[in-house]
PDB file of C-alpha atoms and ligand atoms in Angstrom:
ATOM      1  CA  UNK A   1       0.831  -5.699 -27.052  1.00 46.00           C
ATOM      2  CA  UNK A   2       0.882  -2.947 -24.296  1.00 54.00           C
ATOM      3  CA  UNK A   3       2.975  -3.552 -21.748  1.00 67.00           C
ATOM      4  CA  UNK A   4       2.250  -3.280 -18.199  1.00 76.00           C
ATOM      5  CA  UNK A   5       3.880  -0.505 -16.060  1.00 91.00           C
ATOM      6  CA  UNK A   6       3.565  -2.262 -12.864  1.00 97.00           C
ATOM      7  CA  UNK A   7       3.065  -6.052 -12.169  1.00 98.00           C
ATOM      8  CA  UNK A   8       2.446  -6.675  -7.845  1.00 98.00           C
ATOM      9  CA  UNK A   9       2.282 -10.531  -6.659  1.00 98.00           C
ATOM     10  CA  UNK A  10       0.853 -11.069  -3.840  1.00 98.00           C
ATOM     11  CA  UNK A  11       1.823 -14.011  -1.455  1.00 98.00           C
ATOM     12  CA  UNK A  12      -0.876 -15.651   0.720  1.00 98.00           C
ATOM     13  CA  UNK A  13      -2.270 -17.746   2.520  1.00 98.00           C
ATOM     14  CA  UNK A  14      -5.637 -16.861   2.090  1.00 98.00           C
ATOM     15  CA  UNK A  15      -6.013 -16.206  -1.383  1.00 98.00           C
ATOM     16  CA  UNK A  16      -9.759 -15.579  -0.947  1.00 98.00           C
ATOM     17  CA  UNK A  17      -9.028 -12.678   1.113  1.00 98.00           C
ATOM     18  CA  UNK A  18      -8.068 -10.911  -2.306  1.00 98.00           C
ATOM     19  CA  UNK A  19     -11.194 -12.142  -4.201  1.00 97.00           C
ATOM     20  CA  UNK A  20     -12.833  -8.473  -5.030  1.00 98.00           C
ATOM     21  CA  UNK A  21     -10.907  -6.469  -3.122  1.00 98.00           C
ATOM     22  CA  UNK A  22      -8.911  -4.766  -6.113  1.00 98.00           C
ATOM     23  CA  UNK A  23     -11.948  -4.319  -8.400  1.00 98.00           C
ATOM     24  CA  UNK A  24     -12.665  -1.187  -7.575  1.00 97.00           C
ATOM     25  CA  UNK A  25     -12.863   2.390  -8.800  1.00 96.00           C
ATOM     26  CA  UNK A  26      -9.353   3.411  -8.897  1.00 96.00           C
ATOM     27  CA  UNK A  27      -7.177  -0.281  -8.604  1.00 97.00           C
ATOM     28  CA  UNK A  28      -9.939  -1.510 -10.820  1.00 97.00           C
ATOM     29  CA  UNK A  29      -9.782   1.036 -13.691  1.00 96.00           C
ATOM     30  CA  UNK A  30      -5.345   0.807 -13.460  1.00 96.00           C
ATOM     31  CA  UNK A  31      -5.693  -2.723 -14.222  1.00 97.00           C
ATOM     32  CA  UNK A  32      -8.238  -2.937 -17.377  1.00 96.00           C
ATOM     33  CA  UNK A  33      -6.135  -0.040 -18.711  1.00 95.00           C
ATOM     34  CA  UNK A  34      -2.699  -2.846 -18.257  1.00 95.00           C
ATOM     35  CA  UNK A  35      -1.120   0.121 -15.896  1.00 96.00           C
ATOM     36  CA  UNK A  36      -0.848  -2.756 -13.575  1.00 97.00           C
ATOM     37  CA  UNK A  37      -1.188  -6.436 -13.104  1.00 97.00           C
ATOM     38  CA  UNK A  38      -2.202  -7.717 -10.058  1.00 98.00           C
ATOM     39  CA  UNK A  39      -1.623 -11.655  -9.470  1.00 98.00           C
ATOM     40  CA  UNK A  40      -2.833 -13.305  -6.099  1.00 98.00           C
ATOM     41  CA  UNK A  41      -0.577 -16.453  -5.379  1.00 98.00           C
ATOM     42  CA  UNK A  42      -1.872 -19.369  -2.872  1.00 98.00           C
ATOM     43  CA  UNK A  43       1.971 -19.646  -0.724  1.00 98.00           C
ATOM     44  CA  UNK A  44       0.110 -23.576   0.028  1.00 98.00           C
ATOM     45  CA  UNK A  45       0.690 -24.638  -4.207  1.00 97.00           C
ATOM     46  CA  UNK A  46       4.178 -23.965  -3.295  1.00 98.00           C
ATOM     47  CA  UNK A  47       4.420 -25.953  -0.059  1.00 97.00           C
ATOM     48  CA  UNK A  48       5.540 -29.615  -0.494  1.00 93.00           C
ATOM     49  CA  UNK A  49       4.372 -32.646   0.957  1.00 92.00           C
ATOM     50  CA  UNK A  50       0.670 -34.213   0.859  1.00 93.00           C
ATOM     51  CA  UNK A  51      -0.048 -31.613   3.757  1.00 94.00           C
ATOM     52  CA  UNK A  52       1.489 -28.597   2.193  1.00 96.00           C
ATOM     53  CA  UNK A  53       2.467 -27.204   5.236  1.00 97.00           C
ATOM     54  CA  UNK A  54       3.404 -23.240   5.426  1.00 98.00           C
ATOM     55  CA  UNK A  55       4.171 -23.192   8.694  1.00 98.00           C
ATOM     56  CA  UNK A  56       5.593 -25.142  11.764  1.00 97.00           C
ATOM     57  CA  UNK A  57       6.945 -23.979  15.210  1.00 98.00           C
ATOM     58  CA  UNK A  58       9.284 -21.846  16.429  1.00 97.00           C
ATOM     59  CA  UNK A  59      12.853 -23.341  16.887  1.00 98.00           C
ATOM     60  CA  UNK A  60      13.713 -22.584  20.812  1.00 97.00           C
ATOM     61  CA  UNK A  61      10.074 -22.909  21.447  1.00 97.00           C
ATOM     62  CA  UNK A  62       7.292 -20.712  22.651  1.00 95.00           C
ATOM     63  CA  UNK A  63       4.110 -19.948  21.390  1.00 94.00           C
ATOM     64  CA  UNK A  64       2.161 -20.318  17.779  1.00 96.00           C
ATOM     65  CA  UNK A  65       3.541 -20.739  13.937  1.00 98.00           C
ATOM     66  CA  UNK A  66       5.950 -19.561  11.968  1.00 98.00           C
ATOM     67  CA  UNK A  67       6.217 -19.556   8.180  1.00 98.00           C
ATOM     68  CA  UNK A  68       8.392 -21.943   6.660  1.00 98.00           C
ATOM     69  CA  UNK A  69      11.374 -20.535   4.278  1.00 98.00           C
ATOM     70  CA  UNK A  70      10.574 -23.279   1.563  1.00 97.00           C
ATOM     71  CA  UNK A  71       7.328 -21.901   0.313  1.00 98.00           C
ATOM     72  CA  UNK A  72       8.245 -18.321   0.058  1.00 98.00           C
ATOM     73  CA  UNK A  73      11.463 -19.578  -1.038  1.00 98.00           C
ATOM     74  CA  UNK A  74       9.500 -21.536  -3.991  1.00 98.00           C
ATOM     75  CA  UNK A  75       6.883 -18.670  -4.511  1.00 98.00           C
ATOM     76  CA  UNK A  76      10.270 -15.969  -5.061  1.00 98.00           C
ATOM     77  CA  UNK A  77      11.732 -18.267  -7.437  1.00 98.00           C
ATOM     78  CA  UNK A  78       8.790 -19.024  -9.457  1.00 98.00           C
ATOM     79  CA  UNK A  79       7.240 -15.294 -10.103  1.00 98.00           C
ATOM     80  CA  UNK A  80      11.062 -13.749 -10.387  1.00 98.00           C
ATOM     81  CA  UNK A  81      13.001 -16.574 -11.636  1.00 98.00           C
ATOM     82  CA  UNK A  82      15.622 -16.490  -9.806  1.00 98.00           C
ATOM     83  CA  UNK A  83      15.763 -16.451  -5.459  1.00 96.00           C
ATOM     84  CA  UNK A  84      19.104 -15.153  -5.410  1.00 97.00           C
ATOM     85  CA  UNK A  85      18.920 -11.284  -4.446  1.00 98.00           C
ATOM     86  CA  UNK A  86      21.586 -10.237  -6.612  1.00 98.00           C
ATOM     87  CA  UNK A  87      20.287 -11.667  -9.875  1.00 98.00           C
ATOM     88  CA  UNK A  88      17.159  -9.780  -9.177  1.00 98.00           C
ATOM     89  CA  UNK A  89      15.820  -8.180 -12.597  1.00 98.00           C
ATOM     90  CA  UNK A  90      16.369  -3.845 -12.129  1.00 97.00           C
ATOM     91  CA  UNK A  91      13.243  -2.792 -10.191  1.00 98.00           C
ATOM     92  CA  UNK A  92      12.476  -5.418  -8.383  1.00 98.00           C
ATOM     93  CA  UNK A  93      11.160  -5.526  -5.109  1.00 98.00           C
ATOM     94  CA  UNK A  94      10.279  -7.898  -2.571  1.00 98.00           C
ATOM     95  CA  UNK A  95       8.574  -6.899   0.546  1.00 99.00           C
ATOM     96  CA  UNK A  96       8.102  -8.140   3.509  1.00 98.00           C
ATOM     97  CA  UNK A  97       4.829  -7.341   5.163  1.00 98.00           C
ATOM     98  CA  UNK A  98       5.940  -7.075   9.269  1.00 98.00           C
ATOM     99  CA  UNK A  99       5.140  -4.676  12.373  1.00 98.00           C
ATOM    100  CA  UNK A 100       8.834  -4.181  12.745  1.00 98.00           C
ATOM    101  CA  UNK A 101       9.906  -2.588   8.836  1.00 97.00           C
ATOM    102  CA  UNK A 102      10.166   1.050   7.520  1.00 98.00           C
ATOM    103  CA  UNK A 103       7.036   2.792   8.163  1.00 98.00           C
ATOM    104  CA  UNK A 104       4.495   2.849   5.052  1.00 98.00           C
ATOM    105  CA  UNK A 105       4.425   6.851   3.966  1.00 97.00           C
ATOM    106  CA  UNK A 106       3.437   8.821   0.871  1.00 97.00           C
ATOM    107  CA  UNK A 107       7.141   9.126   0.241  1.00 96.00           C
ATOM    108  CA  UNK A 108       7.528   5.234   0.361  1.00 98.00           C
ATOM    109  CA  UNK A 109       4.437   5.069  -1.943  1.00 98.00           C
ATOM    110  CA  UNK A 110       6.363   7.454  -4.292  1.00 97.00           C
ATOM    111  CA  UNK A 111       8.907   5.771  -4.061  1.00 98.00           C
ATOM    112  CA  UNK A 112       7.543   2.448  -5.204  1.00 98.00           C
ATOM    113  CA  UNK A 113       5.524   4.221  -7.941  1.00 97.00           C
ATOM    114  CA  UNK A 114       8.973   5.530  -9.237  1.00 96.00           C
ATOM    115  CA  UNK A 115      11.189   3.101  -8.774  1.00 97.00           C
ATOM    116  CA  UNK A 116       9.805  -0.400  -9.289  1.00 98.00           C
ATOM    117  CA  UNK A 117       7.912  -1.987 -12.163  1.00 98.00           C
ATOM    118  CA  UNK A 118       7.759  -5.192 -10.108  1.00 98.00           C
ATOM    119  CA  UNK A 119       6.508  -5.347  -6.667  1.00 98.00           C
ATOM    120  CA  UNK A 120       6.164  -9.013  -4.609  1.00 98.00           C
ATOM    121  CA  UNK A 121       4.561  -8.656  -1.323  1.00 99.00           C
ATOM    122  CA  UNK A 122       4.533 -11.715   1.384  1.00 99.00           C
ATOM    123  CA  UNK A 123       2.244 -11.591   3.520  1.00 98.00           C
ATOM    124  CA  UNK A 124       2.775 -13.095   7.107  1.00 98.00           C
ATOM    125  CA  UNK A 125       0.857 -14.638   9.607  1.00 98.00           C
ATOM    126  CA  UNK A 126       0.707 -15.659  13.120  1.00 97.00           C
ATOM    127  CA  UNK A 127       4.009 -15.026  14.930  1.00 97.00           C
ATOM    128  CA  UNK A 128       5.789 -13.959  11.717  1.00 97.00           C
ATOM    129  CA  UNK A 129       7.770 -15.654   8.848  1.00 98.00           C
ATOM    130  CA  UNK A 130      11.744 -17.263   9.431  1.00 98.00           C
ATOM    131  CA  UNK A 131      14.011 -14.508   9.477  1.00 98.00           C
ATOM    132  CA  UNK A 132      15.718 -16.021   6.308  1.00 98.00           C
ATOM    133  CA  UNK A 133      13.151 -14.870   4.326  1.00 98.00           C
ATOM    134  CA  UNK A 134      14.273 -11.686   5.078  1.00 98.00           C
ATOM    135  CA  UNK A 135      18.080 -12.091   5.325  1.00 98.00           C
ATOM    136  CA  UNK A 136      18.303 -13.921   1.973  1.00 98.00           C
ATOM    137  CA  UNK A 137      15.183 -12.702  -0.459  1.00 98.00           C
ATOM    138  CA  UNK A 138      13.606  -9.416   0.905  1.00 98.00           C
ATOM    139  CA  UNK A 139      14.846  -6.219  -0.627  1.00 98.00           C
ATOM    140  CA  UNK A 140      12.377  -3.860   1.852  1.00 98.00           C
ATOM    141  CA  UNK A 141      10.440  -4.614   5.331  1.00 98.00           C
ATOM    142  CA  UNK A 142       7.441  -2.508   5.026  1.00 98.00           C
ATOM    143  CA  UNK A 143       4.942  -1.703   8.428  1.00 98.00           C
ATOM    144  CA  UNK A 144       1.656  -0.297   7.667  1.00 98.00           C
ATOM    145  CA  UNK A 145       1.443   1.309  11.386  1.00 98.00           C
ATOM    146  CA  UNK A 146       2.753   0.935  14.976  1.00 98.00           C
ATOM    147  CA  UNK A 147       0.100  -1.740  15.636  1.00 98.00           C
ATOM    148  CA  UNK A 148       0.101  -5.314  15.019  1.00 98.00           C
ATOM    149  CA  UNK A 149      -2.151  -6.812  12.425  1.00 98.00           C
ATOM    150  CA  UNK A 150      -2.999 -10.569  12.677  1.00 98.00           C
ATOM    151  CA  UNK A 151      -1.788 -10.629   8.682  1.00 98.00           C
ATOM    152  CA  UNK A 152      -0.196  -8.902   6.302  1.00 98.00           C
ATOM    153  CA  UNK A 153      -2.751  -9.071   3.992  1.00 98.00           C
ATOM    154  CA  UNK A 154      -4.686  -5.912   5.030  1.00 98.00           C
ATOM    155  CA  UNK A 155      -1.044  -3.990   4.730  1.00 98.00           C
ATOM    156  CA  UNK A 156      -0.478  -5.414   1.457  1.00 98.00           C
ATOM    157  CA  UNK A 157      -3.767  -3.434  -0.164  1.00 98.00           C
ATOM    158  CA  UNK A 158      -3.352  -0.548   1.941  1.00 98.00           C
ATOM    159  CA  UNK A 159       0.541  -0.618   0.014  1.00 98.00           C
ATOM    160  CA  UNK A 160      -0.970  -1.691  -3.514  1.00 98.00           C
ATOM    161  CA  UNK A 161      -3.606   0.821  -3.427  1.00 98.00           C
ATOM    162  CA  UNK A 162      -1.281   3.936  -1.834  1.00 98.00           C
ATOM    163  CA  UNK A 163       1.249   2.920  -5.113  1.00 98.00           C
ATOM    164  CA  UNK A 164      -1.304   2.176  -8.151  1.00 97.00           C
ATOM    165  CA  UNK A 165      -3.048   5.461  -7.797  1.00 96.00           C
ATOM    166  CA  UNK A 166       0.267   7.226  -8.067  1.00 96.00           C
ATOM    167  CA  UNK A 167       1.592   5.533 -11.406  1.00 96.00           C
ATOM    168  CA  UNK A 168       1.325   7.507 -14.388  1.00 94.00           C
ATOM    169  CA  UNK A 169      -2.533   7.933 -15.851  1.00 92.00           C
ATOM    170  CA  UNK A 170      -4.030   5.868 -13.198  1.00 93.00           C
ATOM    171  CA  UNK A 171      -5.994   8.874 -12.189  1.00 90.00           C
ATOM    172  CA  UNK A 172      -9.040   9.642 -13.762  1.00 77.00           C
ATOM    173  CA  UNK A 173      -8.891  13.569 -14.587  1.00 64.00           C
ATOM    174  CA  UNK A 174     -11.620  13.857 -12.282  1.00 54.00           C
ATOM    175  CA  UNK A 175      -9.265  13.411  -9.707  1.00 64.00           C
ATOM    176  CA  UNK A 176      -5.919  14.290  -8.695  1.00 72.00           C
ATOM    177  CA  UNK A 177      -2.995  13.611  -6.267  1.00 78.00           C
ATOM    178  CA  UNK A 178      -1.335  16.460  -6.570  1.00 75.00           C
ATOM    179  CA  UNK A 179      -3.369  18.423  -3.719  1.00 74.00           C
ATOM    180  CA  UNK A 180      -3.486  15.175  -1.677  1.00 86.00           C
ATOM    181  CA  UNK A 181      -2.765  14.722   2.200  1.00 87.00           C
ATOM    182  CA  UNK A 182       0.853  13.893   2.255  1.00 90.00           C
ATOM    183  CA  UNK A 183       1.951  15.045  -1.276  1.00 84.00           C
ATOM    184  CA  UNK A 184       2.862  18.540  -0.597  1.00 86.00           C
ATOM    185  CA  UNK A 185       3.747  18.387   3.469  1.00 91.00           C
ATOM    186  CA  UNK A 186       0.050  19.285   4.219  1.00 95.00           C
ATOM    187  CA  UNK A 187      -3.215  18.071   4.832  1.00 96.00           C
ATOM    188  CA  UNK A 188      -5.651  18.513   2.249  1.00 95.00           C
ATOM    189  CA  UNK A 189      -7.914  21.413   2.529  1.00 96.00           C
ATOM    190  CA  UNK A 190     -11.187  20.796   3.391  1.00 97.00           C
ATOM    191  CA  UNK A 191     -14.273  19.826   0.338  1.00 97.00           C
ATOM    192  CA  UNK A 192     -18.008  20.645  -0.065  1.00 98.00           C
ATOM    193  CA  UNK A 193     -20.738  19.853  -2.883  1.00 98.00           C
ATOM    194  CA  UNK A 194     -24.210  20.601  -3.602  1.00 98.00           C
ATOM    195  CA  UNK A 195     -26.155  21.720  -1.577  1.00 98.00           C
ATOM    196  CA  UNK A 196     -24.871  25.166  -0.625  1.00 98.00           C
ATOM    197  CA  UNK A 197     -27.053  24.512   2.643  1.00 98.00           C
ATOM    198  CA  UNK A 198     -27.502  21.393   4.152  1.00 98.00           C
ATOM    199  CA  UNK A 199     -30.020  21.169   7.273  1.00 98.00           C
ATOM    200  CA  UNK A 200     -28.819  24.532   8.088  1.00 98.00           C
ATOM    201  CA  UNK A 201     -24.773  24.304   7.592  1.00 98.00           C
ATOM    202  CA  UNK A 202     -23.326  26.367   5.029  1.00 98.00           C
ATOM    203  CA  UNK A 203     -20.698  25.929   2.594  1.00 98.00           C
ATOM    204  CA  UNK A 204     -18.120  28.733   3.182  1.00 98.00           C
ATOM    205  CA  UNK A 205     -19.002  31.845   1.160  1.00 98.00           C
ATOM    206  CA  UNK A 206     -15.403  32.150  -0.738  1.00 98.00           C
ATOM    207  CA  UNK A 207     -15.947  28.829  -2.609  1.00 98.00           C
ATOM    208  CA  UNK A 208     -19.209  30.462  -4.261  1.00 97.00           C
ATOM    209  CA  UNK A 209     -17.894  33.478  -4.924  1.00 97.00           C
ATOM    210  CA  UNK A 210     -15.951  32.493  -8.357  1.00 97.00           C
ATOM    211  CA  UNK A 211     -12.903  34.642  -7.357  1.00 98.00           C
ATOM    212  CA  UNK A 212      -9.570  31.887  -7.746  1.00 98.00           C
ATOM    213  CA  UNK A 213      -6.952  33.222  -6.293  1.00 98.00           C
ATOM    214  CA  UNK A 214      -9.373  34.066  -2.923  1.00 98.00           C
ATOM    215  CA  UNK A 215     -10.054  30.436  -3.451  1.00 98.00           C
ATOM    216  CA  UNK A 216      -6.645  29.359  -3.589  1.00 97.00           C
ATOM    217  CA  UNK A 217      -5.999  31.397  -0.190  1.00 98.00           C
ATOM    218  CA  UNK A 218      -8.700  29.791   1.217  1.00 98.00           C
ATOM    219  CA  UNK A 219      -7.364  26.389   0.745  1.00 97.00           C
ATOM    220  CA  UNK A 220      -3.976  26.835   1.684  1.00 97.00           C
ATOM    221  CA  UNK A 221      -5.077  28.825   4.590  1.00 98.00           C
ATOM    222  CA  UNK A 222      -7.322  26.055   6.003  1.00 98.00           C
ATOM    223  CA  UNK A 223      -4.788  22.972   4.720  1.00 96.00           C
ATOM    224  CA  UNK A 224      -2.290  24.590   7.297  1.00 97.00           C
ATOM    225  CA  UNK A 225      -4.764  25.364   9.942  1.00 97.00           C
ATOM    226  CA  UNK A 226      -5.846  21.472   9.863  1.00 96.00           C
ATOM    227  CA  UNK A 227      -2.241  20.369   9.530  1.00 97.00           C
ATOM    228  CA  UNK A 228      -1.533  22.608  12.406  1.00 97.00           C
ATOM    229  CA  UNK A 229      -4.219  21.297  14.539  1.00 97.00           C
ATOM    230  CA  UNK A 230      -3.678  17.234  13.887  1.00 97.00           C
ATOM    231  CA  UNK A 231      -0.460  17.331  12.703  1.00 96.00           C
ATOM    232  CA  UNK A 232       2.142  19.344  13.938  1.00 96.00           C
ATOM    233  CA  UNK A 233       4.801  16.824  13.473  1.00 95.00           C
ATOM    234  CA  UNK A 234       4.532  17.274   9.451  1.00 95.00           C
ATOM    235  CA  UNK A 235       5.327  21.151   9.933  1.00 94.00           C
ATOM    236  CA  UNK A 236       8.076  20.397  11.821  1.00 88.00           C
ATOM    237  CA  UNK A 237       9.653  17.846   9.219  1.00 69.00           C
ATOM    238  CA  UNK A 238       9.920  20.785   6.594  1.00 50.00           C
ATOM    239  CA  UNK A 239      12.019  22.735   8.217  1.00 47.00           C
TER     240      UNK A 239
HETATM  241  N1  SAH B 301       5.349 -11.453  16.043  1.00 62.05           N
HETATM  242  C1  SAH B 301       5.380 -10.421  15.084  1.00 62.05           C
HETATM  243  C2  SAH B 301       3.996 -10.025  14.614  1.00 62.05           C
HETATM  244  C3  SAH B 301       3.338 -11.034  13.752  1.00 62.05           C
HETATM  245  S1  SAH B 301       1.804 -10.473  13.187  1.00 62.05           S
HETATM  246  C4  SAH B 301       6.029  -9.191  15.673  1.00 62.05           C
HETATM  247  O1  SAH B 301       5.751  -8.897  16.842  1.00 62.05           O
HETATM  248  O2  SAH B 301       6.762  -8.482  14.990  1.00 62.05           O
HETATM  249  C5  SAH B 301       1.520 -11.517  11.794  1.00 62.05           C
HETATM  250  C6  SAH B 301       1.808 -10.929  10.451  1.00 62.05           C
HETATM  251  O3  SAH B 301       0.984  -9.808  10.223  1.00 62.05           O
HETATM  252  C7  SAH B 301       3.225 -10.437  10.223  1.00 62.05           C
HETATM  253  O4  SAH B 301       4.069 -11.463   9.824  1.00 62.05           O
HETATM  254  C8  SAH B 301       3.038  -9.385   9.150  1.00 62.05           C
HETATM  255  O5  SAH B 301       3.068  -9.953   7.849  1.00 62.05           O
HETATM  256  C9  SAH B 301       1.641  -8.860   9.416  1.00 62.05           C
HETATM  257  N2  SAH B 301       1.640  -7.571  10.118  1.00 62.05           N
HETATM  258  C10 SAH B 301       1.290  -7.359  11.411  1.00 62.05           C
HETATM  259  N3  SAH B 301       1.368  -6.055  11.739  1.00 62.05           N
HETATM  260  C11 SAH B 301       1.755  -5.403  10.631  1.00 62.05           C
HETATM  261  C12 SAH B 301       2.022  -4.041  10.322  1.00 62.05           C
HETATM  262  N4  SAH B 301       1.889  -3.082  11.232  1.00 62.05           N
HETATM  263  N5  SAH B 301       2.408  -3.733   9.063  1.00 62.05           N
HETATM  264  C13 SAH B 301       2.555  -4.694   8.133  1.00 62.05           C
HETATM  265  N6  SAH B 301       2.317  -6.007   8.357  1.00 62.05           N
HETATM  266  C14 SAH B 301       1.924  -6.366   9.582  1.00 62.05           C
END
C-alpha cells in the first residue's frame, strides 16, 4: 500500500463548510494520487454532554463565545494519540488558526511542505478558542492576513491549498511553482494565450518571436518591474 506523504485534519465546527471545497484541480488530483489525505472532523462528536457544547463564555465576562479546551482537547488526542506536546510523533503539527499568529507566507508554506507529514488545523470561531489550547497542544499560530475572519475555516484552505501544491509531484507538468509569485523574491511575470490580438490588444511581440533567452529577459525584466511597482517591500527583504 502507498503511503501518504501528507495527512491534514481539519477541526470544525462546520464540517459542511469543507463539503467540495478540496475536490478540485490541484487539491483534488494530490489526494486520488495518496500525496495527501485530507480528513474533515465535526469538533461537536468530540464535545460531551447531550448538548455537545463547543463553546461557553468568556471567564471575566464580556461579549460572545469561546471554544471550550475539552473538545479540541478530545479531537488532538484522538487523530494524534497522544495530547501531550512532547510525545508528539516527528512532524507533527498542530495549528492554530487566529488573527494574532505568524503571518501565512510562501516560506511558511515551504516550510510545512518540508517539514511536516502531519498537519492538524483548528479552526476557531467567534471570539477565539481558550488560550490553553494554545499553551498546552499548539505547536504553530498561523494568521492568514492582518484582518479578522469570522472563522478559521477560510484560513485553513487558503493554508492546505498554499502547502499541497508544493509537495513533491502534486503538480501536474503542465504547471509549475518554480516561477511562482513568492518562490523566487518576485512577482511572476506577466502571461498571454491565443489570440495574438484580442479586440485590438496585442500580445507583446518578444513572446512570438521564438528567440528564449530574449524571452527569458523579457520575463525577468517585467517580474521586477511589477514587483517594483506593488511590491517594493519584497526587494527590500533580499538585500
Ligand atoms: N477575538 C479574536 C478574533 C476571533 S475571530 C482576536 O481578535 O484575535 C474567530 C476565529 O476566526 C479565530 O479564532 C480564528 O480561528 C479565525 N481567524 C480570524 N482571523 C483570522 C486570520 N487573519 N487568520 C487566521 N484565522 C483567523
Amino acid at each position: 500500500m502507498l503511503a501518504f506523504r501528507m495527512k491534514i485534519d481539519v477541526l470544525t465546527i462546520f464540517p459542511e463548510f469543507f463539503r467540495e471545497v478540496f475536490d478540485f484541480g490541484i487539491i483534488r488530483r494530490a489526494k486520488l494520487a495518496e500525496i495527501v489525505e485530507i480528513n474533515i472532523h465535526d469538533l461537536r462528536e468530540f464535545a460531551e454532554g447531550i448538548h455537545r457544547k463547543t463553546d461557553d463564555r468568556p471567564f471575566g465576562g464580556g461579549d460572545g463565545m469561546v471554544f471550550k479546551c475539552e473538545p479540541i482537547f478530545s479531537a488532538i488526542e484522538k487523530v494524534i494519540g497522544t495530547c501531550e506536546r512532547e510525545n508528539y510523533p516527528p512532524l507533527t503539527r498542530v495549528v492554530l488558526l487566529s488573527p494574532q499568529g505568524r503571518v501565512f507566507k510562501q516560506s511558511v508554506a515551504k516550510e510545512f511542505a518540508d517539514e511536516a507529514s502531519h498537519i492538524i488545523l483548528i479552526c476557531g470561531r467567534y471570539e477565539g478558542v481558550d488560550e490553553r489550547v494554545n499553551d498546552a497542544l499548539v505547536t504553530d499560530e498561523i494568521s492568514i492576513g492582518d484582518y479578522v475572519l469570522s472563522g478559521g475555516e477560510p484560513a485553513a484552505i487558503v493554508l492546505t491549498d498554499a502547502i499541497v501544491r508544493l509537495l513533491p509531484n502534486a503538480l501536474g507538468s503542465e504547471t509549475s511553482a518554480e516561477n511562482d509569485s513568492f518562490s523566487n523574491g518576485l512577482l511572476d511575470y506577466p502571461h498571454y494565450t491565443q489570440p495574438r490580438d484580442f479586440r485590438g490588444r496585442q500580445v507583446p511581440d518578444v513572446l512570438l518571436s521564438g528567440n528564449h533567452a530574449e524571452i527569458e529577459r523579457w520575463r525577468s525584466e517585467k517580474a521586477l518591474e511589477k514587483t517594483e511597482r506593488f511590491r517594493k517591500d519584497l526587494l527590500q527583504k533580499e538585500k
